């Protein structure tokens, strides 16, 4: 079961690349060309449809990221164009009189060298097919593409039919005054891309024997059709036949069943062979000229084909192996489970949040619990770069760690620090929260000149002085050992849109502002004021203040259901692990501790390398949670173990040992947000993020 993949497709890719070479070199002889007509002009024509189908197939199977497929093709095209510029020069391409018009058309439609038409064809067809597939089933998309293919046929192998009608001839001659072929991104590529998508959306064929017979039958049809057309002298060009889509489809389906180990080297080589082989044709001719071996290496077609193929394979093989060696291994190599931190998103969120602050207020970034699991150091450095110079932490240790990273920032400890540690508060220039008179007195006894912010309890009833007894605060301002630099409160229902909750928050605000007024009226300097945290800022941006203490929103994990604007913030963290192994269960078998999962039907499970010691709750499966593999959903099953968990991959055929598994984050067209994950766990993102296990690697 392990590691089975589409080795059949990978192998045939290389064969298809050799077929394309044969089309451009010929194969049998210069004299009688029936052999070449049959082998190169008819049979080898399945090669390019096969390439197009693999693109459609794998793009859909790996999550439907058509944009990525398009970008990859565009990059290859650009590289190929540059690679062939010298040959363009050599063949006088730039010296031709209407080179500007021709070059423009070639760039967008026909390719700047004879075999490069493939790239603009894919670039044109991909977006069309992607949009159609978004709304329609592959079979319907194919029905839409067929008339275009038929129209293309009339300008290709069936041109003789077109010639029988003067009207049609006029239309096609008008077309051919501008374009050279109908084999392009409009008439040709869409059908094969969507045939690939159709194969991806179907289960593996059941009866390979019958399939083989069907393929042979279709090949006979194709041969019959091709030979008849050539006998009749109809083809204007010979890359499209009626039977070609049928042959391509049956061949592809059969190759899908040949599940062998994936062969990525062959896969990559086939692409390189396709791009470089015309160059190798020139090279073989050059070498033959120098050695005086034209009669052998060029004029004897089997040997010509053989030399070009061997040279292409050797160069492509060397290139692929070299590229593999120098290509940096992805940073996730060797990792069991990890957090990916997108610092660019963090920077962006800081900027967005800064633009939402009340007039004159500054951002105080909350970095409790290793910056909500994002890693203290990188988070601080990134935020400092974005102009944030005030931070809040929960403990003295966190404060000291932060001070060692940033020597000048304002740092507020929100929680309890033992008064005996007051000298450290001073040494590291940390500001301590003071929440009652007794604690204030102890701190004052322990060290001179500790900087503090006073916490006011306006309704949360956790920490803070009561605003009902304002007189109790006055002696603190007279204590020479305490430097009161600020005063703050905390809302407990600022994330709620319920009327009673909004009223409660407004009462909290009023109580705080009343107290501030009371103290100011007595000539006391209350220092910096702050009330809101993330949802406070989102839902009550109008409250005037000096700081806003933002945590969860900074990390892009605020809930859009609680405030629409949370959508403008980007998720910073992704949580991933790996497929450890795959195994099949029969109906009635159970899996995991307590035999908590019972297979109703035969199924395939993947063991994933992350567990509750990493912060994934034990009962995650209960609420319909899933993970992403190959851009597809795999339901979590059974009880999560300490270091591992099980997921059901019955419906993901491309899954292999070692593949990435996404618990939070994006994979292909799918995304699991931190909010979604937290809902499965019955909690909020703050808890999930702050409890991520420290043994998870951090990747920036
Ligand atoms: C944790 C904390 C915050 C940050 O809250 P978010 O909802 O994550 O923005 C703000 N203020 C105090 C007092 C906190 O303890």
PDB file of C-alpha atoms in Angstrom, residues 5-262:
ATOM      1  CA  UNK A   5       1.429   6.398  -6.926  1.00  0.00           C
ATOM      2  CA  UNK A   6       1.131   7.273 -10.586  1.00  0.00           C
ATOM      3  CA  UNK A   7       4.374   5.709 -11.754  1.00  0.00           C
ATOM      4  CA  UNK A   8       2.611   4.638 -14.964  1.00  0.00           C
ATOM      5  CA  UNK A   9       1.841   8.237 -15.869  1.00  0.00           C
ATOM      6  CA  UNK A  10       5.389   9.319 -14.997  1.00  0.00           C
ATOM      7  CA  UNK A  11       6.925   6.684 -17.268  1.00  0.00           C
ATOM      8  CA  UNK A  12       4.649   7.453 -20.161  1.00  0.00           C
ATOM      9  CA  UNK A  13       5.533  11.129 -19.923  1.00  0.00           C
ATOM     10  CA  UNK A  14       9.048  10.306 -21.028  1.00  0.00           C
ATOM     11  CA  UNK A  15       7.774   8.070 -23.823  1.00  0.00           C
ATOM     12  CA  UNK A  16       5.489  10.904 -24.938  1.00  0.00           C
ATOM     13  CA  UNK A  17       8.469  13.279 -25.010  1.00  0.00           C
ATOM     14  CA  UNK A  18      10.285  10.806 -27.309  1.00  0.00           C
ATOM     15  CA  UNK A  19       7.184  10.659 -29.509  1.00  0.00           C
ATOM     16  CA  UNK A  20       7.337  14.425 -29.878  1.00  0.00           C
ATOM     17  CA  UNK A  21      10.979  14.120 -30.927  1.00  0.00           C
ATOM     18  CA  UNK A  22       9.968  11.563 -33.552  1.00  0.00           C
ATOM     19  CA  UNK A  23       7.448  14.031 -34.955  1.00  0.00           C
ATOM     20  CA  UNK A  24      10.243  16.531 -35.454  1.00  0.00           C
ATOM     21  CA  UNK A  25      12.966  14.171 -36.696  1.00  0.00           C
ATOM     22  CA  UNK A  26      11.027  11.566 -38.632  1.00  0.00           C
ATOM     23  CA  UNK A  27      11.578   7.960 -37.816  1.00  0.00           C
ATOM     24  CA  UNK A  28      11.742   5.632 -40.802  1.00  0.00           C
ATOM     25  CA  UNK A  29      13.127   7.060 -43.982  1.00  0.00           C
ATOM     26  CA  UNK A  30      13.310  10.127 -46.165  1.00  0.00           C
ATOM     27  CA  UNK A  31      12.079   8.304 -49.271  1.00  0.00           C
ATOM     28  CA  UNK A  32       8.834   6.441 -48.647  1.00  0.00           C
ATOM     29  CA  UNK A  33       7.110   8.367 -45.927  1.00  0.00           C
ATOM     30  CA  UNK A  34       4.114   6.124 -45.180  1.00  0.00           C
ATOM     31  CA  UNK A  35       5.947   4.703 -42.214  1.00  0.00           C
ATOM     32  CA  UNK A  36       6.451   8.172 -40.835  1.00  0.00           C
ATOM     33  CA  UNK A  37       2.891   9.176 -41.613  1.00  0.00           C
ATOM     34  CA  UNK A  38       1.575   6.299 -39.541  1.00  0.00           C
ATOM     35  CA  UNK A  39       4.083   6.475 -36.684  1.00  0.00           C
ATOM     36  CA  UNK A  40       4.735  10.218 -36.413  1.00  0.00           C
ATOM     37  CA  UNK A  41       1.739  11.778 -38.139  1.00  0.00           C
ATOM     38  CA  UNK A  42      -0.912   9.602 -36.513  1.00  0.00           C
ATOM     39  CA  UNK A  43       0.173   7.483 -33.542  1.00  0.00           C
ATOM     40  CA  UNK A  44       2.659   9.923 -31.976  1.00  0.00           C
ATOM     41  CA  UNK A  45      -0.110  12.551 -31.959  1.00  0.00           C
ATOM     42  CA  UNK A  46      -1.340  11.183 -28.628  1.00  0.00           C
ATOM     43  CA  UNK A  47       1.768  12.624 -26.947  1.00  0.00           C
ATOM     44  CA  UNK A  48       0.666  16.248 -26.609  1.00  0.00           C
ATOM     45  CA  UNK A  49      -2.927  15.430 -25.598  1.00  0.00           C
ATOM     46  CA  UNK A  50      -1.392  13.201 -22.941  1.00  0.00           C
ATOM     47  CA  UNK A  51       0.699  16.102 -21.589  1.00  0.00           C
ATOM     48  CA  UNK A  52      -2.368  18.348 -21.515  1.00  0.00           C
ATOM     49  CA  UNK A  53      -4.358  15.671 -19.709  1.00  0.00           C
ATOM     50  CA  UNK A  54      -1.706  15.241 -17.018  1.00  0.00           C
ATOM     51  CA  UNK A  55      -1.920  18.977 -16.374  1.00  0.00           C
ATOM     52  CA  UNK A  56      -5.696  18.832 -15.993  1.00  0.00           C
ATOM     53  CA  UNK A  57      -5.518  15.627 -13.952  1.00  0.00           C
ATOM     54  CA  UNK A  58      -2.899  16.606 -11.394  1.00  0.00           C
ATOM     55  CA  UNK A  59      -4.103  20.160 -10.998  1.00  0.00           C
ATOM     56  CA  UNK A  60      -7.519  18.884  -9.990  1.00  0.00           C
ATOM     57  CA  UNK A  61      -6.214  15.966  -7.907  1.00  0.00           C
ATOM     58  CA  UNK A  62      -3.878  18.237  -5.968  1.00  0.00           C
ATOM     59  CA  UNK A  63      -6.551  20.644  -4.853  1.00  0.00           C
ATOM     60  CA  UNK A  64      -7.575  22.537  -7.985  1.00  0.00           C
ATOM     61  CA  UNK A  65      -5.032  25.329  -7.762  1.00  0.00           C
ATOM     62  CA  UNK A  66      -5.287  26.440 -11.402  1.00  0.00           C
ATOM     63  CA  UNK A  67      -3.507  29.715 -10.748  1.00  0.00           C
ATOM     64  CA  UNK A  68      -0.422  27.842  -9.606  1.00  0.00           C
ATOM     65  CA  UNK A  69      -0.515  25.624 -12.702  1.00  0.00           C
ATOM     66  CA  UNK A  70      -0.796  28.737 -14.867  1.00  0.00           C
ATOM     67  CA  UNK A  71       2.130  30.450 -13.151  1.00  0.00           C
ATOM     68  CA  UNK A  72       4.292  27.379 -13.503  1.00  0.00           C
ATOM     69  CA  UNK A  73       3.529  27.131 -17.224  1.00  0.00           C
ATOM     70  CA  UNK A  74       4.189  30.845 -17.704  1.00  0.00           C
ATOM     71  CA  UNK A  75       7.556  30.547 -15.987  1.00  0.00           C
ATOM     72  CA  UNK A  76       8.547  27.586 -18.184  1.00  0.00           C
ATOM     73  CA  UNK A  77       7.458  29.492 -21.278  1.00  0.00           C
ATOM     74  CA  UNK A  78       9.571  32.508 -20.348  1.00  0.00           C
ATOM     75  CA  UNK A  79      12.588  30.280 -19.724  1.00  0.00           C
ATOM     76  CA  UNK A  80      12.045  28.493 -23.053  1.00  0.00           C
ATOM     77  CA  UNK A  81      11.702  31.782 -24.942  1.00  0.00           C
ATOM     78  CA  UNK A  82      14.996  33.030 -23.536  1.00  0.00           C
ATOM     79  CA  UNK A  83      16.664  29.692 -24.211  1.00  0.00           C
ATOM     80  CA  UNK A  84      15.705  29.846 -27.894  1.00  0.00           C
ATOM     81  CA  UNK A  85      16.620  33.490 -28.524  1.00  0.00           C
ATOM     82  CA  UNK A  86      20.077  32.551 -29.918  1.00  0.00           C
ATOM     83  CA  UNK A  87      18.492  30.077 -32.334  1.00  0.00           C
ATOM     84  CA  UNK A  88      15.900  32.687 -33.310  1.00  0.00           C
ATOM     85  CA  UNK A  89      18.789  34.979 -34.179  1.00  0.00           C
ATOM     86  CA  UNK A  90      20.598  32.249 -36.055  1.00  0.00           C
ATOM     87  CA  UNK A  91      17.560  31.402 -38.177  1.00  0.00           C
ATOM     88  CA  UNK A  92      16.993  35.066 -39.029  1.00  0.00           C
ATOM     89  CA  UNK A  93      13.732  35.368 -37.079  1.00  0.00           C
ATOM     90  CA  UNK A  94      14.374  39.005 -36.160  1.00  0.00           C
ATOM     91  CA  UNK A  95      15.404  39.965 -39.682  1.00  0.00           C
ATOM     92  CA  UNK A  96      12.052  39.124 -41.266  1.00  0.00           C
ATOM     93  CA  UNK A  97      10.131  42.147 -42.611  1.00  0.00           C
ATOM     94  CA  UNK A  98       6.950  41.839 -40.495  1.00  0.00           C
ATOM     95  CA  UNK A  99       8.776  40.479 -37.483  1.00  0.00           C
ATOM     96  CA  UNK A 100       7.000  42.777 -34.996  1.00  0.00           C
ATOM     97  CA  UNK A 101       3.510  41.616 -35.955  1.00  0.00           C
ATOM     98  CA  UNK A 102       4.653  38.003 -36.321  1.00  0.00           C
ATOM     99  CA  UNK A 103       6.579  38.086 -33.050  1.00  0.00           C
ATOM    100  CA  UNK A 104       3.555  39.429 -31.205  1.00  0.00           C
ATOM    101  CA  UNK A 105       1.256  36.725 -32.581  1.00  0.00           C
ATOM    102  CA  UNK A 106       3.878  34.068 -31.899  1.00  0.00           C
ATOM    103  CA  UNK A 107       4.377  35.228 -28.333  1.00  0.00           C
ATOM    104  CA  UNK A 108       0.653  35.055 -27.564  1.00  0.00           C
ATOM    105  CA  UNK A 109      -0.513  32.160 -29.755  1.00  0.00           C
ATOM    106  CA  UNK A 110       1.960  30.163 -31.799  1.00  0.00           C
ATOM    107  CA  UNK A 111       5.127  30.137 -29.708  1.00  0.00           C
ATOM    108  CA  UNK A 112       8.415  31.799 -30.628  1.00  0.00           C
ATOM    109  CA  UNK A 113       9.938  28.499 -31.785  1.00  0.00           C
ATOM    110  CA  UNK A 114       8.136  25.732 -33.614  1.00  0.00           C
ATOM    111  CA  UNK A 115       7.489  23.466 -30.620  1.00  0.00           C
ATOM    112  CA  UNK A 116       6.754  26.233 -28.113  1.00  0.00           C
ATOM    113  CA  UNK A 117       3.147  26.688 -29.307  1.00  0.00           C
ATOM    114  CA  UNK A 118       2.276  24.306 -26.459  1.00  0.00           C
ATOM    115  CA  UNK A 119       2.851  26.941 -23.772  1.00  0.00           C
ATOM    116  CA  UNK A 120       0.651  29.786 -25.061  1.00  0.00           C
ATOM    117  CA  UNK A 121      -1.993  27.141 -25.811  1.00  0.00           C
ATOM    118  CA  UNK A 122      -1.991  25.996 -22.165  1.00  0.00           C
ATOM    119  CA  UNK A 123      -1.809  29.558 -20.856  1.00  0.00           C
ATOM    120  CA  UNK A 124      -4.872  30.472 -22.887  1.00  0.00           C
ATOM    121  CA  UNK A 125      -6.861  27.335 -22.152  1.00  0.00           C
ATOM    122  CA  UNK A 126      -6.149  26.965 -18.419  1.00  0.00           C
ATOM    123  CA  UNK A 127      -8.114  30.003 -17.182  1.00  0.00           C
ATOM    124  CA  UNK A 128     -11.078  29.124 -19.408  1.00  0.00           C
ATOM    125  CA  UNK A 129     -11.188  25.536 -18.233  1.00  0.00           C
ATOM    126  CA  UNK A 130     -10.628  26.597 -14.608  1.00  0.00           C
ATOM    127  CA  UNK A 131     -13.603  28.965 -14.697  1.00  0.00           C
ATOM    128  CA  UNK A 132     -15.832  26.382 -16.386  1.00  0.00           C
ATOM    129  CA  UNK A 133     -14.836  23.665 -13.911  1.00  0.00           C
ATOM    130  CA  UNK A 134     -15.614  25.964 -11.019  1.00  0.00           C
ATOM    131  CA  UNK A 135     -19.258  26.009 -12.037  1.00  0.00           C
ATOM    132  CA  UNK A 136     -19.789  22.835 -14.051  1.00  0.00           C
ATOM    133  CA  UNK A 137     -19.018  19.133 -13.888  1.00  0.00           C
ATOM    134  CA  UNK A 138     -16.034  17.975 -16.012  1.00  0.00           C
ATOM    135  CA  UNK A 139     -18.333  16.009 -18.326  1.00  0.00           C
ATOM    136  CA  UNK A 140     -20.370  19.161 -19.044  1.00  0.00           C
ATOM    137  CA  UNK A 141     -17.191  21.158 -19.653  1.00  0.00           C
ATOM    138  CA  UNK A 142     -16.108  18.527 -22.172  1.00  0.00           C
ATOM    139  CA  UNK A 143     -19.421  18.868 -24.004  1.00  0.00           C
ATOM    140  CA  UNK A 144     -18.743  22.611 -24.238  1.00  0.00           C
ATOM    141  CA  UNK A 145     -15.222  22.033 -25.584  1.00  0.00           C
ATOM    142  CA  UNK A 146     -16.178  19.508 -28.264  1.00  0.00           C
ATOM    143  CA  UNK A 147     -17.620  22.001 -30.838  1.00  0.00           C
ATOM    144  CA  UNK A 148     -14.400  23.991 -30.584  1.00  0.00           C
ATOM    145  CA  UNK A 149     -12.370  20.857 -31.227  1.00  0.00           C
ATOM    146  CA  UNK A 150     -14.547  20.054 -34.248  1.00  0.00           C
ATOM    147  CA  UNK A 151     -14.040  23.565 -35.586  1.00  0.00           C
ATOM    148  CA  UNK A 152     -10.308  23.039 -35.113  1.00  0.00           C
ATOM    149  CA  UNK A 153     -10.429  19.731 -37.009  1.00  0.00           C
ATOM    150  CA  UNK A 154     -11.753  21.531 -40.088  1.00  0.00           C
ATOM    151  CA  UNK A 155      -8.576  23.590 -40.163  1.00  0.00           C
ATOM    152  CA  UNK A 156      -6.342  20.578 -39.487  1.00  0.00           C
ATOM    153  CA  UNK A 157      -6.735  16.993 -40.669  1.00  0.00           C
ATOM    154  CA  UNK A 158     -10.175  17.673 -42.134  1.00  0.00           C
ATOM    155  CA  UNK A 159      -9.166  20.707 -44.149  1.00  0.00           C
ATOM    156  CA  UNK A 160     -10.042  18.825 -47.340  1.00  0.00           C
ATOM    157  CA  UNK A 161     -13.651  18.816 -46.152  1.00  0.00           C
ATOM    158  CA  UNK A 162     -13.530  22.558 -45.590  1.00  0.00           C
ATOM    159  CA  UNK A 163     -12.187  23.014 -49.121  1.00  0.00           C
ATOM    160  CA  UNK A 164     -15.427  21.547 -50.514  1.00  0.00           C
ATOM    161  CA  UNK A 165     -17.408  24.576 -49.334  1.00  0.00           C
ATOM    162  CA  UNK A 166     -16.464  28.035 -50.674  1.00  0.00           C
ATOM    163  CA  UNK A 167     -17.989  29.796 -47.610  1.00  0.00           C
ATOM    164  CA  UNK A 168     -16.077  27.669 -45.143  1.00  0.00           C
ATOM    165  CA  UNK A 169     -12.928  28.060 -47.201  1.00  0.00           C
ATOM    166  CA  UNK A 170     -13.289  31.838 -47.036  1.00  0.00           C
ATOM    167  CA  UNK A 171     -13.698  31.753 -43.247  1.00  0.00           C
ATOM    168  CA  UNK A 172     -10.757  29.434 -42.699  1.00  0.00           C
ATOM    169  CA  UNK A 173      -8.518  31.251 -45.170  1.00  0.00           C
ATOM    170  CA  UNK A 174      -9.292  34.473 -43.288  1.00  0.00           C
ATOM    171  CA  UNK A 175      -8.272  32.711 -40.094  1.00  0.00           C
ATOM    172  CA  UNK A 176      -5.100  31.307 -41.626  1.00  0.00           C
ATOM    173  CA  UNK A 177      -4.130  34.751 -42.905  1.00  0.00           C
ATOM    174  CA  UNK A 178      -3.508  35.558 -39.236  1.00  0.00           C
ATOM    175  CA  UNK A 179      -2.849  32.241 -37.492  1.00  0.00           C
ATOM    176  CA  UNK A 180      -0.902  29.271 -38.694  1.00  0.00           C
ATOM    177  CA  UNK A 181      -2.759  26.437 -36.985  1.00  0.00           C
ATOM    178  CA  UNK A 182      -6.007  25.592 -35.254  1.00  0.00           C
ATOM    179  CA  UNK A 183      -4.031  23.451 -32.816  1.00  0.00           C
ATOM    180  CA  UNK A 184      -4.027  26.052 -30.018  1.00  0.00           C
ATOM    181  CA  UNK A 185      -5.520  27.244 -26.736  1.00  0.00           C
ATOM    182  CA  UNK A 186      -8.998  27.701 -28.174  1.00  0.00           C
ATOM    183  CA  UNK A 187      -9.709  24.732 -30.443  1.00  0.00           C
ATOM    184  CA  UNK A 188      -7.358  22.086 -29.113  1.00  0.00           C
ATOM    185  CA  UNK A 189      -6.062  22.402 -25.543  1.00  0.00           C
ATOM    186  CA  UNK A 190      -9.368  22.957 -23.616  1.00  0.00           C
ATOM    187  CA  UNK A 191     -10.793  19.562 -24.589  1.00  0.00           C
ATOM    188  CA  UNK A 192      -7.723  17.638 -23.393  1.00  0.00           C
ATOM    189  CA  UNK A 193      -7.303  19.674 -20.198  1.00  0.00           C
ATOM    190  CA  UNK A 194     -10.893  18.921 -19.269  1.00  0.00           C
ATOM    191  CA  UNK A 195     -10.518  15.245 -20.247  1.00  0.00           C
ATOM    192  CA  UNK A 196      -7.681  15.169 -17.690  1.00  0.00           C
ATOM    193  CA  UNK A 197      -9.987  16.772 -15.147  1.00  0.00           C
ATOM    194  CA  UNK A 198     -12.631  14.159 -15.938  1.00  0.00           C
ATOM    195  CA  UNK A 199     -10.131  11.358 -15.214  1.00  0.00           C
ATOM    196  CA  UNK A 200      -9.274  13.062 -11.915  1.00  0.00           C
ATOM    197  CA  UNK A 201     -12.911  13.181 -10.852  1.00  0.00           C
ATOM    198  CA  UNK A 202     -13.540   9.474 -11.536  1.00  0.00           C
ATOM    199  CA  UNK A 203     -12.604   6.457  -9.458  1.00  0.00           C
ATOM    200  CA  UNK A 204      -9.967   4.145 -10.885  1.00  0.00           C
ATOM    201  CA  UNK A 205     -11.298   1.929 -13.680  1.00  0.00           C
ATOM    202  CA  UNK A 206     -12.223  -1.570 -12.501  1.00  0.00           C
ATOM    203  CA  UNK A 207     -11.475  -3.893 -15.436  1.00  0.00           C
ATOM    204  CA  UNK A 208      -8.040  -3.141 -16.917  1.00  0.00           C
ATOM    205  CA  UNK A 209      -8.418  -6.087 -19.317  1.00  0.00           C
ATOM    206  CA  UNK A 210     -11.534  -4.686 -20.922  1.00  0.00           C
ATOM    207  CA  UNK A 211      -9.916  -1.245 -20.940  1.00  0.00           C
ATOM    208  CA  UNK A 212      -6.944  -2.549 -22.887  1.00  0.00           C
ATOM    209  CA  UNK A 213      -9.237  -4.090 -25.479  1.00  0.00           C
ATOM    210  CA  UNK A 214     -11.131  -0.796 -25.758  1.00  0.00           C
ATOM    211  CA  UNK A 215      -7.868   1.092 -26.216  1.00  0.00           C
ATOM    212  CA  UNK A 216      -6.711  -1.259 -28.962  1.00  0.00           C
ATOM    213  CA  UNK A 217     -10.061  -0.844 -30.693  1.00  0.00           C
ATOM    214  CA  UNK A 218      -9.766   2.922 -30.485  1.00  0.00           C
ATOM    215  CA  UNK A 219      -6.220   2.790 -31.866  1.00  0.00           C
ATOM    216  CA  UNK A 220      -7.460   0.837 -34.876  1.00  0.00           C
ATOM    217  CA  UNK A 221     -10.111   3.529 -35.376  1.00  0.00           C
ATOM    218  CA  UNK A 222      -7.487   6.242 -35.164  1.00  0.00           C
ATOM    219  CA  UNK A 223      -5.222   4.474 -37.647  1.00  0.00           C
ATOM    220  CA  UNK A 224      -8.112   3.872 -40.037  1.00  0.00           C
ATOM    221  CA  UNK A 225      -9.182   7.490 -39.795  1.00  0.00           C
ATOM    222  CA  UNK A 226      -5.680   8.876 -40.163  1.00  0.00           C
ATOM    223  CA  UNK A 227      -4.715   6.700 -43.102  1.00  0.00           C
ATOM    224  CA  UNK A 228      -7.982   7.441 -44.930  1.00  0.00           C
ATOM    225  CA  UNK A 229      -7.530  11.162 -44.457  1.00  0.00           C
ATOM    226  CA  UNK A 230      -3.948  11.058 -45.703  1.00  0.00           C
ATOM    227  CA  UNK A 231      -4.970   8.919 -48.702  1.00  0.00           C
ATOM    228  CA  UNK A 232      -7.665  11.473 -49.523  1.00  0.00           C
ATOM    229  CA  UNK A 233      -5.085  14.246 -49.149  1.00  0.00           C
ATOM    230  CA  UNK A 234      -7.286  16.151 -46.699  1.00  0.00           C
ATOM    231  CA  UNK A 235      -4.889  17.178 -43.920  1.00  0.00           C
ATOM    232  CA  UNK A 236      -3.577  20.732 -43.951  1.00  0.00           C
ATOM    233  CA  UNK A 237      -1.732  19.745 -40.801  1.00  0.00           C
ATOM    234  CA  UNK A 238      -2.085  16.457 -38.953  1.00  0.00           C
ATOM    235  CA  UNK A 239      -2.317  16.840 -35.217  1.00  0.00           C
ATOM    236  CA  UNK A 240      -6.071  16.499 -34.685  1.00  0.00           C
ATOM    237  CA  UNK A 241      -8.286  13.513 -35.402  1.00  0.00           C
ATOM    238  CA  UNK A 242     -11.810  12.551 -34.399  1.00  0.00           C
ATOM    239  CA  UNK A 243     -10.578   9.403 -32.668  1.00  0.00           C
ATOM    240  CA  UNK A 244      -7.710  11.176 -30.878  1.00  0.00           C
ATOM    241  CA  UNK A 245      -9.658  12.315 -27.768  1.00  0.00           C
ATOM    242  CA  UNK A 246     -11.049   8.787 -27.368  1.00  0.00           C
ATOM    243  CA  UNK A 247      -7.618   7.155 -27.669  1.00  0.00           C
ATOM    244  CA  UNK A 248      -6.086   9.720 -25.287  1.00  0.00           C
ATOM    245  CA  UNK A 249      -8.814   9.198 -22.712  1.00  0.00           C
ATOM    246  CA  UNK A 250      -8.637   5.389 -22.773  1.00  0.00           C
ATOM    247  CA  UNK A 251      -4.834   5.426 -22.683  1.00  0.00           C
ATOM    248  CA  UNK A 252      -4.793   7.824 -19.758  1.00  0.00           C
ATOM    249  CA  UNK A 253      -7.307   5.808 -17.770  1.00  0.00           C
ATOM    250  CA  UNK A 254      -5.276   2.670 -18.316  1.00  0.00           C
ATOM    251  CA  UNK A 255      -2.072   4.372 -17.238  1.00  0.00           C
ATOM    252  CA  UNK A 256      -3.806   5.551 -14.061  1.00  0.00           C
ATOM    253  CA  UNK A 257      -4.235   1.899 -13.064  1.00  0.00           C
ATOM    254  CA  UNK A 258      -0.484   1.267 -13.461  1.00  0.00           C
ATOM    255  CA  UNK A 259       0.134   2.306  -9.895  1.00  0.00           C
ATOM    256  CA  UNK A 260       3.852   2.040  -9.296  1.00  0.00           C
ATOM    257  CA  UNK A 261       6.227   4.128  -7.207  1.00  0.00           C
ATOM    258  CA  UNK A 262       6.176   7.736  -8.401  1.00  0.00           C
TER     259      UNK A 262
END
